[in-house]
Amino acid sequence: MRIFKGAVLSSLTAAVLTLPLLGGPAWGAEDGKAIYERANCVGCHKWHGGGGGGYGGAALSLRDTHMDRDQLIEVVRCGRPGTRMPFHDKNAWSTVQCYGVDAKAGSAEAAPQAAEFLTASEIATVADYVMGNLKGKGKPDRADCVAFWGEGAKQCLTYK
């Protein structure tokens, strides 16, 4: 019994110590949605990811994007130079390479800085949220609205 407890404790310790190497905890769709809101993606891309006019100009549609997961991660990490899309990785353009440009050659002025930085796990989670819940979904409908805002939300009254 003592050997069994020791083996279990060793396994748990190894799992906890390995967690940061694996990118942190597993995140779900609700986590991705929460990060999407907290990072103010909704400010430009809207709740439905369709983009359009916003404070930062006309944001691209995440529903129509052709980017894959890795490209989305890089855009969230590094922002989009020449646009209002901010970088969310505190090390982007300083110690982290962006778009194949050596970090030392890059500039923080290449893209605006986000109001709040995200961890690598959070960036991956929001990219997973976009890939699983927005990309390729067509026009938003009532079901999409309810999934985002909840049943009975006033934002969903325009959808029949």
mmCIF file of N, CA and C in Angstrom, residues 26-152:
data_model
loop_
_atom_site.group_PDB
_atom_site.id
_atom_site.type_symbol
_atom_site.label_atom_id
_atom_site.label_comp_id
_atom_site.label_asym_id
_atom_site.label_seq_id
_atom_site.Cartn_x
_atom_site.Cartn_y
_atom_site.Cartn_z
ATOM 1 N N ALA A 26 -5.542 22.447 -20.057
ATOM 2 C CA ALA A 26 -6.398 22.318 -21.231
ATOM 3 C C ALA A 26 -7.538 23.319 -21.088
ATOM 4 N N TRP A 27 -7.815 24.060 -22.135
ATOM 5 C CA TRP A 27 -8.857 25.071 -22.115
ATOM 6 C C TRP A 27 -9.994 24.603 -23.011
ATOM 7 N N GLY A 28 -11.203 25.036 -22.724
ATOM 8 C CA GLY A 28 -12.363 24.657 -23.514
ATOM 9 C C GLY A 28 -12.948 25.839 -24.263
ATOM 10 N N ALA A 29 -14.061 25.582 -24.967
ATOM 11 C CA ALA A 29 -14.718 26.615 -25.765
ATOM 12 C C ALA A 29 -15.162 27.796 -24.906
ATOM 13 N N GLU A 30 -15.665 27.535 -23.707
ATOM 14 C CA GLU A 30 -16.091 28.634 -22.829
ATOM 15 C C GLU A 30 -14.900 29.499 -22.430
ATOM 16 N N ASP A 31 -13.749 28.853 -22.222
ATOM 17 C CA ASP A 31 -12.539 29.615 -21.903
ATOM 18 C C ASP A 31 -12.148 30.491 -23.085
ATOM 19 N N GLY A 32 -12.223 29.916 -24.294
ATOM 20 C CA GLY A 32 -11.891 30.669 -25.503
ATOM 21 C C GLY A 32 -12.801 31.867 -25.691
ATOM 22 N N LYS A 33 -14.080 31.668 -25.443
ATOM 23 C CA LYS A 33 -15.057 32.755 -25.542
ATOM 24 C C LYS A 33 -14.741 33.837 -24.514
ATOM 25 N N ALA A 34 -14.424 33.439 -23.300
ATOM 26 C CA ALA A 34 -14.104 34.404 -22.243
ATOM 27 C C ALA A 34 -12.856 35.215 -22.600
ATOM 28 N N ILE A 35 -11.854 34.562 -23.161
ATOM 29 C CA ILE A 35 -10.633 35.267 -23.570
ATOM 30 C C ILE A 35 -10.941 36.195 -24.742
ATOM 31 N N TYR A 36 -11.758 35.734 -25.691
ATOM 32 C CA TYR A 36 -12.185 36.536 -26.842
ATOM 33 C C TYR A 36 -12.844 37.833 -26.358
ATOM 34 N N GLU A 37 -13.653 37.725 -25.321
ATOM 35 C CA GLU A 37 -14.304 38.912 -24.754
ATOM 36 C C GLU A 37 -13.306 39.765 -23.973
ATOM 37 N N ARG A 38 -12.518 39.145 -23.099
ATOM 38 C CA ARG A 38 -11.585 39.874 -22.236
ATOM 39 C C ARG A 38 -10.524 40.623 -23.040
ATOM 40 N N ALA A 39 -10.053 40.009 -24.120
ATOM 41 C CA ALA A 39 -9.025 40.633 -24.955
ATOM 42 C C ALA A 39 -9.631 41.668 -25.906
ATOM 43 N N ASN A 40 -10.931 41.856 -25.818
ATOM 44 C CA ASN A 40 -11.695 42.805 -26.619
ATOM 45 C C ASN A 40 -11.652 42.511 -28.118
ATOM 46 N N CYS A 41 -11.605 41.252 -28.470
ATOM 47 C CA CYS A 41 -11.733 40.874 -29.883
ATOM 48 C C CYS A 41 -13.096 41.334 -30.404
ATOM 49 N N VAL A 42 -14.095 41.338 -29.502
ATOM 50 C CA VAL A 42 -15.453 41.746 -29.875
ATOM 51 C C VAL A 42 -15.509 43.216 -30.284
ATOM 52 N N GLY A 43 -14.560 44.014 -29.832
ATOM 53 C CA GLY A 43 -14.556 45.433 -30.162
ATOM 54 C C GLY A 43 -14.448 45.696 -31.652
ATOM 55 N N CYS A 44 -13.735 44.849 -32.368
ATOM 56 C CA CYS A 44 -13.556 45.025 -33.809
ATOM 57 C C CYS A 44 -14.179 43.885 -34.613
ATOM 58 N N HIS A 45 -13.973 42.659 -34.155
ATOM 59 C CA HIS A 45 -14.466 41.491 -34.903
ATOM 60 C C HIS A 45 -15.919 41.168 -34.574
ATOM 61 N N LYS A 46 -16.472 41.855 -33.576
ATOM 62 C CA LYS A 46 -17.852 41.669 -33.114
ATOM 63 C C LYS A 46 -18.014 40.315 -32.434
ATOM 64 N N TRP A 47 -19.124 40.142 -31.734
ATOM 65 C CA TRP A 47 -19.379 38.890 -31.006
ATOM 66 C C TRP A 47 -19.418 37.706 -31.955
ATOM 67 N N HIS A 48 -19.889 37.943 -33.173
ATOM 68 C CA HIS A 48 -20.078 36.862 -34.147
ATOM 69 C C HIS A 48 -18.843 36.594 -34.992
ATOM 70 N N GLY A 49 -17.800 37.416 -34.837
ATOM 71 C CA GLY A 49 -16.575 37.218 -35.600
ATOM 72 C C GLY A 49 -16.657 37.690 -37.034
ATOM 73 N N GLY A 50 -17.763 38.341 -37.399
ATOM 74 C CA GLY A 50 -17.951 38.782 -38.777
ATOM 75 C C GLY A 50 -17.190 40.037 -39.143
ATOM 76 N N GLY A 51 -16.599 40.689 -38.157
ATOM 77 C CA GLY A 51 -15.826 41.887 -38.429
ATOM 78 C C GLY A 51 -16.700 43.060 -38.809
ATOM 79 N N GLY A 52 -16.144 43.926 -39.632
ATOM 80 C CA GLY A 52 -16.865 45.124 -40.034
ATOM 81 C C GLY A 52 -16.285 46.333 -39.340
ATOM 82 N N GLY A 53 -17.032 47.415 -39.352
ATOM 83 C CA GLY A 53 -16.553 48.652 -38.759
ATOM 84 C C GLY A 53 -16.420 48.551 -37.256
ATOM 85 N N GLY A 54 -15.430 49.210 -36.746
ATOM 86 C CA GLY A 54 -15.192 49.250 -35.309
ATOM 87 C C GLY A 54 -14.299 50.426 -35.000
ATOM 88 N N TYR A 55 -13.921 50.564 -33.757
ATOM 89 C CA TYR A 55 -13.053 51.675 -33.387
ATOM 90 C C TYR A 55 -11.720 51.622 -34.118
ATOM 91 N N GLY A 56 -11.285 50.431 -34.454
ATOM 92 C CA GLY A 56 -10.002 50.279 -35.125
ATOM 93 C C GLY A 56 -10.114 50.201 -36.631
ATOM 94 N N GLY A 57 -11.276 50.508 -37.176
ATOM 95 C CA GLY A 57 -11.476 50.401 -38.620
ATOM 96 C C GLY A 57 -12.211 49.121 -38.952
ATOM 97 N N ALA A 58 -12.174 48.751 -40.215
ATOM 98 C CA ALA A 58 -12.896 47.561 -40.674
ATOM 99 C C ALA A 58 -12.073 46.309 -40.384
ATOM 100 N N ALA A 59 -12.480 45.567 -39.369
ATOM 101 C CA ALA A 59 -11.774 44.332 -39.006
ATOM 102 C C ALA A 59 -12.164 43.211 -39.957
ATOM 103 N N LEU A 60 -11.225 42.333 -40.218
ATOM 104 C CA LEU A 60 -11.491 41.189 -41.084
ATOM 105 C C LEU A 60 -12.473 40.225 -40.433
ATOM 106 N N SER A 61 -13.204 39.514 -41.271
ATOM 107 C CA SER A 61 -14.144 38.511 -40.784
ATOM 108 C C SER A 61 -13.403 37.247 -40.377
ATOM 109 N N LEU A 62 -13.588 36.834 -39.153
ATOM 110 C CA LEU A 62 -13.012 35.575 -38.688
ATOM 111 C C LEU A 62 -13.854 34.398 -39.171
ATOM 112 N N ARG A 63 -15.062 34.672 -39.620
ATOM 113 C CA ARG A 63 -15.932 33.631 -40.167
ATOM 114 C C ARG A 63 -15.479 33.253 -41.581
ATOM 115 N N ASP A 64 -14.936 34.247 -42.307
ATOM 116 C CA ASP A 64 -14.513 34.030 -43.691
ATOM 117 C C ASP A 64 -13.008 33.842 -43.845
ATOM 118 N N THR A 65 -12.269 33.870 -42.758
ATOM 119 C CA THR A 65 -10.812 33.812 -42.859
ATOM 120 C C THR A 65 -10.326 32.507 -43.484
ATOM 121 N N HIS A 66 -9.209 32.609 -44.184
ATOM 122 C CA HIS A 66 -8.556 31.429 -44.753
ATOM 123 C C HIS A 66 -7.351 31.015 -43.912
ATOM 124 N N MET A 67 -7.112 31.730 -42.819
ATOM 125 C CA MET A 67 -5.969 31.406 -41.967
ATOM 126 C C MET A 67 -6.183 30.075 -41.256
ATOM 127 N N ASP A 68 -5.067 29.355 -41.070
ATOM 128 C CA ASP A 68 -5.128 28.132 -40.269
ATOM 129 C C ASP A 68 -4.815 28.504 -38.813
ATOM 130 N N ARG A 69 -4.836 27.520 -37.945
ATOM 131 C CA ARG A 69 -4.638 27.757 -36.512
ATOM 132 C C ARG A 69 -3.298 28.441 -36.226
ATOM 133 N N ASP A 70 -2.222 27.952 -36.838
ATOM 134 C CA ASP A 70 -0.903 28.537 -36.591
ATOM 135 C C ASP A 70 -0.835 29.991 -37.046
ATOM 136 N N GLN A 71 -1.465 30.298 -38.169
ATOM 137 C CA GLN A 71 -1.485 31.678 -38.647
ATOM 138 C C GLN A 71 -2.291 32.572 -37.708
ATOM 139 N N LEU A 72 -3.418 32.064 -37.220
ATOM 140 C CA LEU A 72 -4.212 32.834 -36.253
ATOM 141 C C LEU A 72 -3.404 33.120 -34.992
ATOM 142 N N ILE A 73 -2.701 32.107 -34.520
ATOM 143 C CA ILE A 73 -1.870 32.286 -33.320
ATOM 144 C C ILE A 73 -0.839 33.378 -33.554
ATOM 145 N N GLU A 74 -0.197 33.372 -34.714
ATOM 146 C CA GLU A 74 0.813 34.391 -34.994
ATOM 147 C C GLU A 74 0.191 35.789 -35.062
ATOM 148 N N VAL A 75 -0.981 35.899 -35.661
ATOM 149 C CA VAL A 75 -1.648 37.202 -35.743
ATOM 150 C C VAL A 75 -2.017 37.709 -34.351
ATOM 151 N N VAL A 76 -2.557 36.849 -33.510
ATOM 152 C CA VAL A 76 -2.909 37.273 -32.150
ATOM 153 C C VAL A 76 -1.639 37.613 -31.371
ATOM 154 N N ARG A 77 -0.606 36.800 -31.539
ATOM 155 C CA ARG A 77 0.666 37.032 -30.848
ATOM 156 C C ARG A 77 1.310 38.339 -31.280
ATOM 157 N N CYS A 78 1.387 38.562 -32.593
ATOM 158 C CA CYS A 78 2.200 39.637 -33.163
ATOM 159 C C CYS A 78 1.418 40.828 -33.695
ATOM 160 N N GLY A 79 0.095 40.740 -33.744
ATOM 161 C CA GLY A 79 -0.687 41.808 -34.346
ATOM 162 C C GLY A 79 -0.529 41.791 -35.861
ATOM 163 N N ARG A 80 -1.055 42.809 -36.521
ATOM 164 C CA ARG A 80 -0.933 42.934 -37.980
ATOM 165 C C ARG A 80 -0.289 44.277 -38.280
ATOM 166 N N PRO A 81 0.978 44.270 -38.689
ATOM 167 C CA PRO A 81 1.645 45.533 -39.025
ATOM 168 C C PRO A 81 0.848 46.314 -40.069
ATOM 169 N N GLY A 82 0.764 47.618 -39.860
ATOM 170 C CA GLY A 82 0.055 48.481 -40.793
ATOM 171 C C GLY A 82 -1.452 48.520 -40.583
ATOM 172 N N THR A 83 -1.942 47.821 -39.555
ATOM 173 C CA THR A 83 -3.375 47.835 -39.239
ATOM 174 C C THR A 83 -3.536 48.179 -37.763
ATOM 175 N N ARG A 84 -4.766 48.158 -37.293
ATOM 176 C CA ARG A 84 -5.031 48.416 -35.878
ATOM 177 C C ARG A 84 -5.065 47.130 -35.051
ATOM 178 N N MET A 85 -4.768 45.978 -35.677
ATOM 179 C CA MET A 85 -4.758 44.703 -34.949
ATOM 180 C C MET A 85 -3.559 44.683 -34.009
ATOM 181 N N PRO A 86 -3.808 44.695 -32.683
ATOM 182 C CA PRO A 86 -2.708 44.766 -31.722
ATOM 183 C C PRO A 86 -2.022 43.421 -31.477
ATOM 184 N N PHE A 87 -0.792 43.498 -30.982
ATOM 185 C CA PHE A 87 -0.108 42.270 -30.563
ATOM 186 C C PHE A 87 -0.457 41.995 -29.107
ATOM 187 N N HIS A 88 -0.651 40.690 -28.790
ATOM 188 C CA HIS A 88 -1.066 40.283 -27.445
ATOM 189 C C HIS A 88 0.022 39.534 -26.673
ATOM 190 N N ASP A 89 1.164 39.306 -27.298
ATOM 191 C CA ASP A 89 2.298 38.665 -26.625
ATOM 192 C C ASP A 89 3.237 39.777 -26.177
ATOM 193 N N LYS A 90 3.471 39.873 -24.879
ATOM 194 C CA LYS A 90 4.294 40.976 -24.368
ATOM 195 C C LYS A 90 5.700 40.991 -24.952
ATOM 196 N N ASN A 91 6.150 39.860 -25.490
ATOM 197 C CA ASN A 91 7.490 39.798 -26.063
ATOM 198 C C ASN A 91 7.517 39.935 -27.583
ATOM 199 N N ALA A 92 6.342 40.104 -28.190
ATOM 200 C CA ALA A 92 6.289 40.245 -29.647
ATOM 201 C C ALA A 92 7.090 41.464 -30.080
ATOM 202 N N TRP A 93 7.813 41.316 -31.153
ATOM 203 C CA TRP A 93 8.617 42.371 -31.759
ATOM 204 C C TRP A 93 9.792 42.804 -30.885
ATOM 205 N N SER A 94 10.031 42.116 -29.760
ATOM 206 C CA SER A 94 11.202 42.463 -28.950
ATOM 207 C C SER A 94 12.113 41.249 -28.808
ATOM 208 N N THR A 95 11.611 40.188 -28.215
ATOM 209 C CA THR A 95 12.434 38.979 -28.079
ATOM 210 C C THR A 95 11.844 37.800 -28.841
ATOM 211 N N VAL A 96 10.652 37.982 -29.411
ATOM 212 C CA VAL A 96 9.980 36.908 -30.145
ATOM 213 C C VAL A 96 9.907 37.280 -31.620
ATOM 214 N N GLN A 97 10.290 36.349 -32.478
ATOM 215 C CA GLN A 97 10.225 36.571 -33.917
ATOM 216 C C GLN A 97 8.766 36.621 -34.371
ATOM 217 N N CYS A 98 8.454 37.576 -35.227
ATOM 218 C CA CYS A 98 7.108 37.706 -35.784
ATOM 219 C C CYS A 98 7.185 37.742 -37.303
ATOM 220 N N TYR A 99 6.380 36.917 -37.945
ATOM 221 C CA TYR A 99 6.296 36.861 -39.407
ATOM 222 C C TYR A 99 7.655 36.641 -40.065
ATOM 223 N N GLY A 100 8.494 35.855 -39.422
ATOM 224 C CA GLY A 100 9.794 35.526 -39.978
ATOM 225 C C GLY A 100 10.835 36.618 -39.841
ATOM 226 N N VAL A 101 10.485 37.715 -39.183
ATOM 227 C CA VAL A 101 11.416 38.820 -38.983
ATOM 228 C C VAL A 101 12.140 38.595 -37.666
ATOM 229 N N ASP A 102 13.456 38.693 -37.699
ATOM 230 C CA ASP A 102 14.242 38.547 -36.484
ATOM 231 C C ASP A 102 13.765 39.574 -35.463
ATOM 232 N N ALA A 103 13.586 39.122 -34.244
ATOM 233 C CA ALA A 103 13.045 39.985 -33.187
ATOM 234 C C ALA A 103 13.830 41.280 -33.046
ATOM 235 N N LYS A 104 15.123 41.223 -33.187
ATOM 236 C CA LYS A 104 15.942 42.424 -33.025
ATOM 237 C C LYS A 104 15.735 43.409 -34.172
ATOM 238 N N ALA A 105 15.343 42.904 -35.337
ATOM 239 C CA ALA A 105 15.092 43.776 -36.481
ATOM 240 C C ALA A 105 13.684 44.339 -36.448
ATOM 241 N N GLY A 106 12.797 43.680 -35.689
ATOM 242 C CA GLY A 106 11.399 44.108 -35.609
ATOM 243 C C GLY A 106 11.251 45.340 -34.743
ATOM 244 N N SER A 107 10.056 45.859 -34.717
ATOM 245 C CA SER A 107 9.788 47.054 -33.937
ATOM 246 C C SER A 107 8.413 46.967 -33.311
ATOM 247 N N ALA A 108 8.298 47.418 -32.085
ATOM 248 C CA ALA A 108 7.001 47.438 -31.410
ATOM 249 C C ALA A 108 6.042 48.374 -32.127
ATOM 250 N N GLU A 109 6.573 49.269 -32.956
ATOM 251 C CA GLU A 109 5.728 50.184 -33.710
ATOM 252 C C GLU A 109 5.110 49.501 -34.923
ATOM 253 N N ALA A 110 5.535 48.281 -35.214
ATOM 254 C CA ALA A 110 5.020 47.564 -36.378
ATOM 255 C C ALA A 110 3.541 47.248 -36.225
ATOM 256 N N ALA A 111 3.092 47.060 -35.020
ATOM 257 C CA ALA A 111 1.684 46.798 -34.723
ATOM 258 C C ALA A 111 1.398 47.411 -33.359
ATOM 259 N N PRO A 112 0.171 47.861 -33.128
ATOM 260 C CA PRO A 112 -0.133 48.434 -31.814
ATOM 261 C C PRO A 112 -0.109 47.384 -30.707
ATOM 262 N N GLN A 113 0.140 47.832 -29.510
ATOM 263 C CA GLN A 113 0.158 46.947 -28.339
ATOM 264 C C GLN A 113 -1.259 46.792 -27.799
ATOM 265 N N ALA A 114 -1.625 45.569 -27.450
ATOM 266 C CA ALA A 114 -2.938 45.306 -26.857
ATOM 267 C C ALA A 114 -3.018 45.930 -25.470
ATOM 268 N N ALA A 115 -4.216 46.237 -25.046
ATOM 269 C CA ALA A 115 -4.420 46.778 -23.700
ATOM 270 C C ALA A 115 -4.084 45.739 -22.643
ATOM 271 N N GLU A 116 -4.250 44.468 -22.994
ATOM 272 C CA GLU A 116 -3.967 43.368 -22.069
ATOM 273 C C GLU A 116 -3.211 42.275 -22.812
ATOM 274 N N PHE A 117 -2.100 41.844 -22.243
ATOM 275 C CA PHE A 117 -1.343 40.751 -22.848
ATOM 276 C C PHE A 117 -1.968 39.414 -22.489
ATOM 277 N N LEU A 118 -1.735 38.427 -23.347
ATOM 278 C CA LEU A 118 -2.222 37.066 -23.132
ATOM 279 C C LEU A 118 -1.039 36.122 -23.035
ATOM 280 N N THR A 119 -1.220 35.024 -22.322
ATOM 281 C CA THR A 119 -0.189 33.989 -22.263
ATOM 282 C C THR A 119 -0.246 33.173 -23.549
ATOM 283 N N ALA A 120 0.768 32.362 -23.776
ATOM 284 C CA ALA A 120 0.782 31.487 -24.957
ATOM 285 C C ALA A 120 -0.418 30.548 -24.946
ATOM 286 N N SER A 121 -0.775 30.034 -23.783
ATOM 287 C CA SER A 121 -1.940 29.147 -23.671
ATOM 288 C C SER A 121 -3.230 29.881 -24.001
ATOM 289 N N GLU A 122 -3.352 31.108 -23.532
ATOM 290 C CA GLU A 122 -4.557 31.891 -23.820
ATOM 291 C C GLU A 122 -4.656 32.225 -25.302
ATOM 292 N N ILE A 123 -3.532 32.538 -25.922
ATOM 293 C CA ILE A 123 -3.519 32.825 -27.360
ATOM 294 C C ILE A 123 -3.944 31.591 -28.141
ATOM 295 N N ALA A 124 -3.410 30.437 -27.786
ATOM 296 C CA ALA A 124 -3.800 29.190 -28.453
ATOM 297 C C ALA A 124 -5.277 28.894 -28.225
ATOM 298 N N THR A 125 -5.770 29.174 -27.034
ATOM 299 C CA THR A 125 -7.176 28.913 -26.710
ATOM 300 C C THR A 125 -8.108 29.800 -27.514
ATOM 301 N N VAL A 126 -7.770 31.078 -27.652
ATOM 302 C CA VAL A 126 -8.631 31.958 -28.440
ATOM 303 C C VAL A 126 -8.568 31.569 -29.916
ATOM 304 N N ALA A 127 -7.417 31.113 -30.391
ATOM 305 C CA ALA A 127 -7.318 30.624 -31.776
ATOM 306 C C ALA A 127 -8.182 29.379 -31.957
ATOM 307 N N ASP A 128 -8.167 28.487 -30.985
ATOM 308 C CA ASP A 128 -9.022 27.290 -31.039
ATOM 309 C C ASP A 128 -10.495 27.677 -31.029
ATOM 310 N N TYR A 129 -10.840 28.697 -30.257
ATOM 311 C CA TYR A 129 -12.221 29.181 -30.218
ATOM 312 C C TYR A 129 -12.641 29.685 -31.601
ATOM 313 N N VAL A 130 -11.787 30.470 -32.231
ATOM 314 C CA VAL A 130 -12.089 30.982 -33.574
ATOM 315 C C VAL A 130 -12.227 29.830 -34.558
ATOM 316 N N MET A 131 -11.287 28.884 -34.506
ATOM 317 C CA MET A 131 -11.320 27.746 -35.441
ATOM 318 C C MET A 131 -12.578 26.896 -35.255
ATOM 319 N N GLY A 132 -12.989 26.682 -34.030
ATOM 320 C CA GLY A 132 -14.107 25.788 -33.761
ATOM 321 C C GLY A 132 -15.475 26.428 -33.749
ATOM 322 N N ASN A 133 -15.533 27.750 -33.532
ATOM 323 C CA ASN A 133 -16.831 28.394 -33.345
ATOM 324 C C ASN A 133 -17.150 29.510 -34.328
ATOM 325 N N LEU A 134 -16.159 30.000 -35.048
ATOM 326 C CA LEU A 134 -16.398 31.120 -35.954
ATOM 327 C C LEU A 134 -16.011 30.815 -37.402
ATOM 328 N N LYS A 135 -14.801 30.348 -37.604
ATOM 329 C CA LYS A 135 -14.301 30.128 -38.963
ATOM 330 C C LYS A 135 -15.211 29.178 -39.745
ATOM 331 N N GLY A 136 -15.584 29.629 -40.953
ATOM 332 C CA GLY A 136 -16.360 28.795 -41.858
ATOM 333 C C GLY A 136 -17.815 28.608 -41.478
ATOM 334 N N LYS A 137 -18.324 29.394 -40.559
ATOM 335 C CA LYS A 137 -19.688 29.181 -40.062
ATOM 336 C C LYS A 137 -20.758 29.946 -40.842
ATOM 337 N N GLY A 138 -20.389 30.737 -41.838
ATOM 338 C CA GLY A 138 -21.401 31.474 -42.595
ATOM 339 C C GLY A 138 -21.965 32.631 -41.790
ATOM 340 N N LYS A 139 -23.119 33.132 -42.233
ATOM 341 C CA LYS A 139 -23.749 34.264 -41.540
ATOM 342 C C LYS A 139 -24.199 33.850 -40.143
ATOM 343 N N PRO A 140 -24.019 34.740 -39.168
ATOM 344 C CA PRO A 140 -24.491 34.405 -37.821
ATOM 345 C C PRO A 140 -26.016 34.334 -37.783
ATOM 346 N N ASP A 141 -26.525 33.436 -36.960
ATOM 347 C CA ASP A 141 -27.968 33.282 -36.812
ATOM 348 C C ASP A 141 -28.333 33.308 -35.326
ATOM 349 N N ARG A 142 -29.602 33.068 -35.046
ATOM 350 C CA ARG A 142 -30.083 33.112 -33.664
ATOM 351 C C ARG A 142 -29.342 32.112 -32.773
ATOM 352 N N ALA A 143 -29.093 30.916 -33.283
ATOM 353 C CA ALA A 143 -28.385 29.901 -32.492
ATOM 354 C C ALA A 143 -26.990 30.391 -32.108
ATOM 355 N N ASP A 144 -26.300 31.054 -33.038
ATOM 356 C CA ASP A 144 -24.978 31.616 -32.738
ATOM 357 C C ASP A 144 -25.094 32.689 -31.656
ATOM 358 N N CYS A 145 -26.105 33.534 -31.801
ATOM 359 C CA CYS A 145 -26.316 34.625 -30.847
ATOM 360 C C CYS A 145 -26.585 34.080 -29.446
ATOM 361 N N VAL A 146 -27.477 33.101 -29.365
ATOM 362 C CA VAL A 146 -27.807 32.503 -28.069
ATOM 363 C C VAL A 146 -26.588 31.792 -27.480
ATOM 364 N N ALA A 147 -25.802 31.138 -28.333
ATOM 365 C CA ALA A 147 -24.593 30.459 -27.850
ATOM 366 C C ALA A 147 -23.616 31.464 -27.240
ATOM 367 N N PHE A 148 -23.565 32.675 -27.795
ATOM 368 C CA PHE A 148 -22.641 33.681 -27.280
ATOM 369 C C PHE A 148 -23.225 34.434 -26.088
ATOM 370 N N TRP A 149 -24.454 34.940 -26.219
ATOM 371 C CA TRP A 149 -25.033 35.818 -25.209
ATOM 372 C C TRP A 149 -25.908 35.113 -24.187
ATOM 373 N N GLY A 150 -26.469 33.962 -24.570
ATOM 374 C CA GLY A 150 -27.368 33.244 -23.673
ATOM 375 C C GLY A 150 -28.826 33.432 -24.076
ATOM 376 N N GLU A 151 -29.638 32.475 -23.704
ATOM 377 C CA GLU A 151 -31.071 32.506 -24.022
ATOM 378 C C GLU A 151 -31.715 33.741 -23.402
ATOM 379 N N GLY A 152 -32.555 34.423 -24.183
ATOM 380 C CA GLY A 152 -33.264 35.595 -23.697
ATOM 381 C C GLY A 152 -32.482 36.892 -23.778
#
